[in-house]
XYZ file of C-alpha atoms in Angstrom:
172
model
C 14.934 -18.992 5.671
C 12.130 -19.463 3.232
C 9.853 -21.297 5.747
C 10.196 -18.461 8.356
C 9.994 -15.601 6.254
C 6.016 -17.024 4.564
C 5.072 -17.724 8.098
C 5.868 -14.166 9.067
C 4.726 -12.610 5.388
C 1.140 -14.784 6.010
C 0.330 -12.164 8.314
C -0.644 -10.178 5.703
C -2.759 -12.528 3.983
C -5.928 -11.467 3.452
C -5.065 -7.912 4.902
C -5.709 -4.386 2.715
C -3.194 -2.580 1.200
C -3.451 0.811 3.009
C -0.250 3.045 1.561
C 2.646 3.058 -0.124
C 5.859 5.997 0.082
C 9.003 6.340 0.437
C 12.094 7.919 3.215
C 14.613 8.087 1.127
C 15.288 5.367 -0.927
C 13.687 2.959 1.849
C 10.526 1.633 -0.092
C 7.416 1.295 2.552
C 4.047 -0.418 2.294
C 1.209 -0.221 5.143
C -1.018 -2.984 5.589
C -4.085 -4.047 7.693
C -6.513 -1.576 9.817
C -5.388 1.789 9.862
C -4.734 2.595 13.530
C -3.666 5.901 15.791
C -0.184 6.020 16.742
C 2.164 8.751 18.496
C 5.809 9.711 17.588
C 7.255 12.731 18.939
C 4.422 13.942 20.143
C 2.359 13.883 17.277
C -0.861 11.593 16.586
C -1.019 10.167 12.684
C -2.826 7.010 11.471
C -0.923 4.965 9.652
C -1.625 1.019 8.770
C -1.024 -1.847 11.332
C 1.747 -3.668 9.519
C 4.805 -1.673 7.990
C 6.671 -3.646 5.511
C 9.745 -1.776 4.561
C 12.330 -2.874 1.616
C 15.670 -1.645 1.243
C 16.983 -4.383 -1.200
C 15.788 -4.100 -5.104
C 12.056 -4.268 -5.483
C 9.408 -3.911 -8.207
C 5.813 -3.848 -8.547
C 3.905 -5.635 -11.326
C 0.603 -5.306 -13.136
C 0.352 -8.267 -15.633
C 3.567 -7.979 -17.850
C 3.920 -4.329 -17.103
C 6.180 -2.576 -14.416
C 4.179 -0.130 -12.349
C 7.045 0.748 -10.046
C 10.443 -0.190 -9.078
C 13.365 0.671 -7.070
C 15.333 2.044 -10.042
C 12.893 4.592 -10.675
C 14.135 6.238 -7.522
C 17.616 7.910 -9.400
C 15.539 9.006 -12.559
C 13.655 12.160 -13.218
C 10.018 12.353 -13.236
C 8.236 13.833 -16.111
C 8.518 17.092 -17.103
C 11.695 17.079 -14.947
C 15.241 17.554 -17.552
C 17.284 14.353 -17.591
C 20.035 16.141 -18.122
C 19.677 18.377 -15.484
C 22.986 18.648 -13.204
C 21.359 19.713 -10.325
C 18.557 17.038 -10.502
C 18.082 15.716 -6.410
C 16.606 12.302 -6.655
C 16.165 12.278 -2.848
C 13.786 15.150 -2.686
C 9.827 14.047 -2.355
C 7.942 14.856 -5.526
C 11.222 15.269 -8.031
C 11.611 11.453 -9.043
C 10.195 8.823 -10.942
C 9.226 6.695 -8.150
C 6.768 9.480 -6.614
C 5.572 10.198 -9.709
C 4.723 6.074 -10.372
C 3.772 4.869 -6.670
C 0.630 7.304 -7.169
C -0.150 5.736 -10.233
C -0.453 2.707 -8.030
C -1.830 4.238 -5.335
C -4.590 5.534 -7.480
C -4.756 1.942 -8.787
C -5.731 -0.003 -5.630
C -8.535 0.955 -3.161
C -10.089 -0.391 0.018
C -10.901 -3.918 -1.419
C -7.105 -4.081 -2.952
C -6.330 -7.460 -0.476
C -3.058 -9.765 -0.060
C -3.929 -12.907 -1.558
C -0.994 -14.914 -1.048
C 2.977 -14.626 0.145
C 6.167 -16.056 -1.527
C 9.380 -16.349 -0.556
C 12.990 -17.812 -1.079
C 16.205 -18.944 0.094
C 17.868 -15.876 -0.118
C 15.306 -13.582 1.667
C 13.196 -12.416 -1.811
C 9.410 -12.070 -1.210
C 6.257 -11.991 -3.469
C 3.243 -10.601 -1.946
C 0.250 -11.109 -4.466
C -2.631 -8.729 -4.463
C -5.713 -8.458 -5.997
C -6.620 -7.124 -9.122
C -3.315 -8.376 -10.642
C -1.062 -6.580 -8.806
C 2.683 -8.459 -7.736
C 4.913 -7.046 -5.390
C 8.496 -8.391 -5.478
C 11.469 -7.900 -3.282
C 14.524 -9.678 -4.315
C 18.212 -9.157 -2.576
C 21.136 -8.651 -5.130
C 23.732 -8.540 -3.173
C 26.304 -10.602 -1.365
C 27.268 -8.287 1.497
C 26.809 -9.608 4.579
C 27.651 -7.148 7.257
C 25.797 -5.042 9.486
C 24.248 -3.190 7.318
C 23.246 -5.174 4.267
C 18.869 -5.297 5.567
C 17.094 -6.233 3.123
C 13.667 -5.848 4.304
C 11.865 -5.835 7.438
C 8.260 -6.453 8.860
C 6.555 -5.434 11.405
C 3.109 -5.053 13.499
C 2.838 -1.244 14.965
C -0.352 -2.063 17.060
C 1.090 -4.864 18.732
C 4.542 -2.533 19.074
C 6.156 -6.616 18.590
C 9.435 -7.234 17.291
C 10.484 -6.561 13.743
C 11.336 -9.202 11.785
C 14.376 -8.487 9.624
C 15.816 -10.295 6.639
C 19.266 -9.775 5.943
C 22.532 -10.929 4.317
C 23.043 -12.747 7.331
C 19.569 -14.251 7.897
C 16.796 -13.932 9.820
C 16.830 -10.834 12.733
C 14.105 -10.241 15.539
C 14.451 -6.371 16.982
């Protein structure tokens, strides 16, 4: 699995970091030439390649976490953490929005992929410049249909996505 997934990841290499967001608690990053697509009808530009992680995930600055998939279930500031009604799932109210445009802020049009990692079990390391780490690492052991752990894919060549699960290696 490792030697597929770094010869898919190596795409990136070398490509910009465009965006970052989230839908849900699916985390997203766009990389590459930003390029015109249209979905239902409506034109956006969004970035080439799509990388999108649904297993744990966390982005690093030197020893420091900027981000990471936990920070999706906790209040941003200002918000009460003891607040029954608190609704991690709406854009703007959590930790991770309030983070990701700390990192957003962070990078800018020379922010590159330097190199790509990866491992056995479907985990990924995507080094940027200025310091920057992203990791993806699957903790679990489910294996059905629905245990993706992350998934890759080119929107200007409309190619299939390549999708890392609990049962391997996918192509949609």
């Amino acid at each position: 699995m490792r030697k597929a997934t770094i010869s898919k990841l190596d795409k990136l290499v070398g490509l910009n970091v465009r965006c970052a967001g989230r839908a849900s608690n699916l985390f997203w990053l766009g990389f590459g030439e930003k390029i015109l697509v249209t979905r239902r009808g409506k034109t956006e530009e969004v970035a080439e390649y799509a990388l999108h992680i649904q297993c744990s995930w966390r982005i690093v600055k030197g020893n420091k976490i900027v981000v990471a998939s936990r920070d999706f279930y906790s209040p941003r500031t200002g918000l009460d953490d003891e607040n029954e009604y608190f609704e991690w799932d709406v854009q703007g109210n959590n930790r991770f929005d309030e983070r990701i445009e700390f990192f957003i802020e962070g990078i800018n049009e020379h922010t590159i992929v330097e190199r790509v990692g990866s491992d056995e079990v479907g985990g990924l390391k995507i080094f940027l410049s200025q310091g920057y780490l992203v990791e993806g690492f699957p903790d679990t052991s489910e294996d059905d249909e629905y245990s993706e752990f992350w998934r890759l894919f080119n929107r200007k060549e409309d190619s299939p996505h390549f999708v890392v699960t609990g049962n391997g290696i996918e192509n949609e």
